Amino acid sequence: MKLRGILNGAVFAAAIAGFTLVGSGCGSGPDAPKTDDKPGATNAASATPITITGAGSTFVNPAMSKWAFAYHEKNPNITINYQSVGSGKGISQYQQGTVDFGATDAPLSDKDAATMPAPTLNLPIVSGAVAIAYNAPGVTDLKLSPEVLADIFLGKIKTWNDPKIAADNAGAKLPATNITVCHRSDGSGTTFIFTDYLSTISADWKAGPGTNKSPNWPVGVGGKGSEGVAGLVKSTPGGIGYVELAYAIQTKMDFASLKNAAGKFIKPSPEATTAAADGFLGDMKNDIRKSIVNSPAPDAYPIAGFTYILVSTKPANADKSKAMIDFLKWCMADGQAMAKELQYAPLSPAIVELNSKALEGVGAK
């Protein structure tokens, strides 16, 4: 992540860790900047110091850290404190009322939504790709078909020179190294997206571990957060795991091209993620929580998903709610360009419109 300007020292460390605790409140008075209708404008949400707390997805953490810092620069009176603790804990903390918003890569089901303390919106804030990172000595351009990927994570394929892997990688010198599957040890929305994909393309996976934020893994070793999985793969010869694309790029890991539903091998990228989402726009108008894995679009990367922000429609504090809505609208506008720099796919205008209409229904008690 490249944060320019005055981002340095302790502030830089805080942003990278996912805790954006910067600055302090500014006073109001006749010389204070006037309110602007544009999201993110200085003093747009409130003239008094406000801290908004959020927790959840590690998938979105690189974007959220940068957004929180940039928004605070424009609004010194508003601080966004985001904790990258995983989607499962983010949902739990939101449910318990200890944070103002949650962030999850697995949207709330109808059953889960009924357990929330108030009616809750699922707002897609950004989409991204789940990269298949690997550490196979001598292999720099790995290709994997859906069946092969599923069999690796089911423990059926145990070595890198297995004939099924070789069939996807003609001419490659595959080592006889044992495969070590690396997965999340915590409840994870990234895991939900990945296992949703595996359930879509593998009957054995669907009938076994299934789609879950915290499945019973058939094989492998666990690491906490995307950071933990990335560290395991990078330090383990023969390792393979799933991480958000930004983590794979930032840590200079190799990641595979996957065969999509159209039969093309595609590398993860913002463009290929946008293509995946565009393949389901019609369905999303009926239910914003639509999965976008294994998209039928010809140029789509097959393991893609949204991070959803959980927001109460009945907030207890009107000033804080106004500030939070302004921050979210800014994320959906100016923030999207910053997200693309971090390998996320910007939201389409159609999805931004759906989110904006949903936010109109948020009101204080």
Coordinates of N, CA and C in Angstrom, one line a residue, residues 26 58 61 75 98 139 232 251 260 284 326 353:
C26 N -11.2 19.2 15.3 CA -10.9 20.6 15.1 C -12.1 21.4 15.6
T58 N -10.6 -9.0 6.7 CA -9.2 -8.7 6.4 C -9.1 -8.5 4.9
N61 N -9.1 -4.8 4.2 CA -8.3 -4.0 5.1 C -7.3 -3.1 4.3
N75 N -11.5 15.5 6.5 CA -12.4 15.7 7.6 C -11.7 15.5 8.9
T98 N -20.7 -3.3 19.8 CA -19.4 -2.7 20.2 C -18.7 -1.9 19.1
V139 N 8.3 -23.1 -10.4 CA 7.1 -22.9 -11.1 C 6.7 -21.4 -11.0
L232 N 2.3 -18.1 5.7 CA 2.4 -19.6 5.7 C 2.9 -20.1 4.3
T251 N 3.2 -8.9 -1.0 CA 4.2 -9.8 -0.5 C 5.0 -10.5 -1.6
N260 N -11.8 -20.3 -16.1 CA -13.1 -19.8 -15.7 C -14.2 -20.6 -16.4
M284 N -28.5 -9.0 -9.1 CA -28.2 -8.2 -7.9 C -29.3 -7.1 -7.7
D326 N -21.8 9.7 5.3 CA -21.0 10.5 4.5 C -19.7 9.8 4.1
E353 N -25.7 3.0 -7.2 CA -27.1 3.5 -7.1 C -28.0 2.7 -6.2

